[in-house]
XYZ file of C-alpha atoms in Angstrom:
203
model
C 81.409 -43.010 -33.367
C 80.827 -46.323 -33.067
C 77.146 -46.082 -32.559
C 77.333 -45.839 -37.082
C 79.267 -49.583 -36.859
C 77.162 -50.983 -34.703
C 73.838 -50.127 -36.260
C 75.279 -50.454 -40.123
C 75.907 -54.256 -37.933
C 72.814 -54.952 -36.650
C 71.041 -54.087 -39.514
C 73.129 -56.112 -41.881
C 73.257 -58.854 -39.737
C 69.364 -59.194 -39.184
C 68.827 -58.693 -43.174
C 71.111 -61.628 -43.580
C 69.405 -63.533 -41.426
C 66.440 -63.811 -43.113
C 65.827 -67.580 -44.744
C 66.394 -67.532 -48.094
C 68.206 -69.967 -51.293
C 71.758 -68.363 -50.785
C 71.787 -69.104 -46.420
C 70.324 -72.244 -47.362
C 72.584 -73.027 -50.087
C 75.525 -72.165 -47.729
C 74.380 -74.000 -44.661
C 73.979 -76.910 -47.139
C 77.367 -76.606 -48.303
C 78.857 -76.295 -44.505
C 76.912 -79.760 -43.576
C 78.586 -81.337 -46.488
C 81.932 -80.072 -45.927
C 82.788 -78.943 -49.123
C 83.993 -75.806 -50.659
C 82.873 -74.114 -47.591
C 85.742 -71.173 -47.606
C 85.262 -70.668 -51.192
C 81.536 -70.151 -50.831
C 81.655 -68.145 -47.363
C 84.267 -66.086 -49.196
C 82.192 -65.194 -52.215
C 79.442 -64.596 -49.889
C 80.549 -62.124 -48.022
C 82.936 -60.221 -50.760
C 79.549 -59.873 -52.986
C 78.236 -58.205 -49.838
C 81.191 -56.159 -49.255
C 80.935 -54.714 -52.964
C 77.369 -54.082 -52.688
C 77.059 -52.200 -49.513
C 80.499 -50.486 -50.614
C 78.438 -49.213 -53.611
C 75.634 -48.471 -51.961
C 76.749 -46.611 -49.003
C 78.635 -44.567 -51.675
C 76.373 -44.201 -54.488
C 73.955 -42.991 -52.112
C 75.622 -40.367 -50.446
C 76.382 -39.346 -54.186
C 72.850 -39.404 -55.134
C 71.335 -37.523 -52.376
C 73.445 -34.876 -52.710
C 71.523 -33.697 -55.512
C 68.613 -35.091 -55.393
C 67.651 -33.796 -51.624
C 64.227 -35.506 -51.874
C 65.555 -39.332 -52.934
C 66.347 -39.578 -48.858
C 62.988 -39.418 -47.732
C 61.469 -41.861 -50.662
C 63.605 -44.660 -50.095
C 63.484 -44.067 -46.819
C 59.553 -44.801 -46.294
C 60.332 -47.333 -49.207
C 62.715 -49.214 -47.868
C 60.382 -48.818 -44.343
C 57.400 -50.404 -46.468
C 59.916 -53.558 -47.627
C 61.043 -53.930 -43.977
C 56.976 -54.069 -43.171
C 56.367 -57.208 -45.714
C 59.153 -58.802 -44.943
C 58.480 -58.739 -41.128
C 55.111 -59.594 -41.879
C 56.278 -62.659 -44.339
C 58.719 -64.301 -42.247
C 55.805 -63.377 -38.939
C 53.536 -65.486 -41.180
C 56.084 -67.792 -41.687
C 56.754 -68.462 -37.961
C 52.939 -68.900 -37.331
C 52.687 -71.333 -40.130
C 54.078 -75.108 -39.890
C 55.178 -75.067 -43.529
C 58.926 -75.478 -43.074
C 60.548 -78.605 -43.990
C 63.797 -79.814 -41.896
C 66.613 -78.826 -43.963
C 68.556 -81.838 -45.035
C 72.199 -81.167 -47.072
C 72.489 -82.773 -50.419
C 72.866 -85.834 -51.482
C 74.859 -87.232 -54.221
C 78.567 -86.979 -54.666
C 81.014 -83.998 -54.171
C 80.882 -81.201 -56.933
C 83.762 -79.052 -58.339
C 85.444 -75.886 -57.265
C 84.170 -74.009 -60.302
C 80.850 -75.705 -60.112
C 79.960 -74.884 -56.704
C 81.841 -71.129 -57.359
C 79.319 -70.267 -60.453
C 76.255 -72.014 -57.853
C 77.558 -69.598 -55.181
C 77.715 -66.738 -57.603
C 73.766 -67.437 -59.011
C 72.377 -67.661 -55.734
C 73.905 -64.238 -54.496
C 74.034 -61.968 -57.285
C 70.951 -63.199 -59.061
C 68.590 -62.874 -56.174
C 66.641 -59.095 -56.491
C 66.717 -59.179 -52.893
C 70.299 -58.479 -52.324
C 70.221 -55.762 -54.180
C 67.225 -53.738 -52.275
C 69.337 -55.023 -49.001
C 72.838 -53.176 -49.660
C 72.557 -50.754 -52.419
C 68.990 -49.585 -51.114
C 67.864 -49.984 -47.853
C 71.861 -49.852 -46.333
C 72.310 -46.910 -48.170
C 69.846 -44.715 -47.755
C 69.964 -45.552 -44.135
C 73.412 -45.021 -43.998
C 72.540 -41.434 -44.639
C 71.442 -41.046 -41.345
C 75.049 -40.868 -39.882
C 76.599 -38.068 -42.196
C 80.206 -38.267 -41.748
C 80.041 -41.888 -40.499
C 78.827 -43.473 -43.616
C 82.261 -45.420 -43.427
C 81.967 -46.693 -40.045
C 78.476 -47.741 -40.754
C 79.359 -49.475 -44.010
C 82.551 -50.985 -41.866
C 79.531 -52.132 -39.525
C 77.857 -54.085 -42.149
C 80.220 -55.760 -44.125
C 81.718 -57.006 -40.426
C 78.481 -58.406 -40.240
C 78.337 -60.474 -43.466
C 81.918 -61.990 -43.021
C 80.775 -63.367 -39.495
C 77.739 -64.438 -40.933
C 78.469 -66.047 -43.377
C 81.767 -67.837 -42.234
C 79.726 -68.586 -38.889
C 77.143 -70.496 -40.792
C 79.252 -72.024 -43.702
C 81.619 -73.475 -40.521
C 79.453 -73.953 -37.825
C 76.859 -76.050 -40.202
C 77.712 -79.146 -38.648
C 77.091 -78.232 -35.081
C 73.572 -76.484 -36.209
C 72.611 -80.088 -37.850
C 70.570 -81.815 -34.869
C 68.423 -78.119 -34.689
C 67.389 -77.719 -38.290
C 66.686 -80.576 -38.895
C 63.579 -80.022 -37.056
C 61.118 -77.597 -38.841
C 60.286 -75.395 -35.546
C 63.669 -74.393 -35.201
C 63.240 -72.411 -38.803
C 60.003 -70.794 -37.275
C 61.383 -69.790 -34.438
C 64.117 -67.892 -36.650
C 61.303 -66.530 -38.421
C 59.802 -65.306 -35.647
C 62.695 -63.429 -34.050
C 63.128 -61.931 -38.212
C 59.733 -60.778 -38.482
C 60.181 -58.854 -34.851
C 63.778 -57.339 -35.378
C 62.443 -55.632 -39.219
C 59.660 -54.451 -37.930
C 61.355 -52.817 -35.137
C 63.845 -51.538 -37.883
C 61.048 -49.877 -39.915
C 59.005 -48.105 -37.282
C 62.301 -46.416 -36.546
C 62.747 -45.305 -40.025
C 58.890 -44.145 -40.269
C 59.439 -42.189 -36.285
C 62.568 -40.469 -37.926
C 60.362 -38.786 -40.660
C 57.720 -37.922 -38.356
């Protein structure tokens, strides 16, 4: 049984993982000590939602519509593929700046809330994450579709609170540039490892 929580974790936890504006927003936030519960906390309750939906409305979906499985999953197999292949690129590349946290003086709860709330439910990407590729994956483990969505959420709330709390000890490494490639690098290799599983399970 718990072979549905620990791959609805992995999987979470290696989409999460990927750069992107909300991680860097929060590891910005962490390194200036502010509002970092807040933001962790709306983080990971967004994600909660949204693979809670997901996992659900899924299930729902392909229920009647036997053939939706399949599509999204070789869709959400062809995402995985670019974004390994993006963040591979991005790893190979020396285009990443060291990350430096924000200067200027200390904002408001409600400011940094409504910042926190842009950067996660505005950004397409979280939506093809949890209410896409989580769910249709999480059809794969009929009858442990809680478990797996258990797995994932897990994943967020250590994420999240891991990197919102534990900004100030990751300072020294980001703020050189090959630290975010080597990130990218170990991305890139766990989706693309993710998606030729999904493409061997339709073979």
């Amino acid at each position: 049984m718990f072979s549905a929580f620990i791959a609805g974790f992995a999987l979470s936890f290696s989409l999460i993982l990927a750069i992107g504006a909300q991680n860097a927003f929060v590891l910005k936030q962490g390194l200036r000590r502010e509002h970092v519960l807040l933001v962790c906390l709306t983080c990971a309750v967004s994600d909660a939602l949204l693979i809670a939906a997901g996992v659900a409305g899924f299930a729902s979906a392909t229920a009647r519509l036997p053939w939706l499985e399949p599509v999204l999953r070789i869709g959400g197999a062809a995402f995985l593929l670019w974004y390994a292949a993006r963040s591979l690129r991005a790893a190979l590349l020396p285009r990443h700046a060291a990350l430096q946290p924000a200067t200027g003086g200390s904002h408001g709860a409600a400011k940094v809330l409504a910042a926190t709330l842009a950067f996660t439910w505005l950004n397409p990407h979280v939506y093809l994450d949890t209410l896409v590729l989580l769910g249709s994956i999480s059809s794969q483990y009929e009858g442990q579709r809680p478990l797996f969505a258990a797995g994932a959420m897990m994943a967020s709330f250590m994420f999240f609170f891991a990197l919102g709390f534990g900004a100030r000890l990751l300072r020294p490494i980001f703020a050189n540039p090959r630290a975010w490639r080597l990130l990218d690098g170990l991305v890139g290799l766990c989706m693309l490892a993710i998606a030729l599983h999904l493409l061997a399970q339709g073979a």
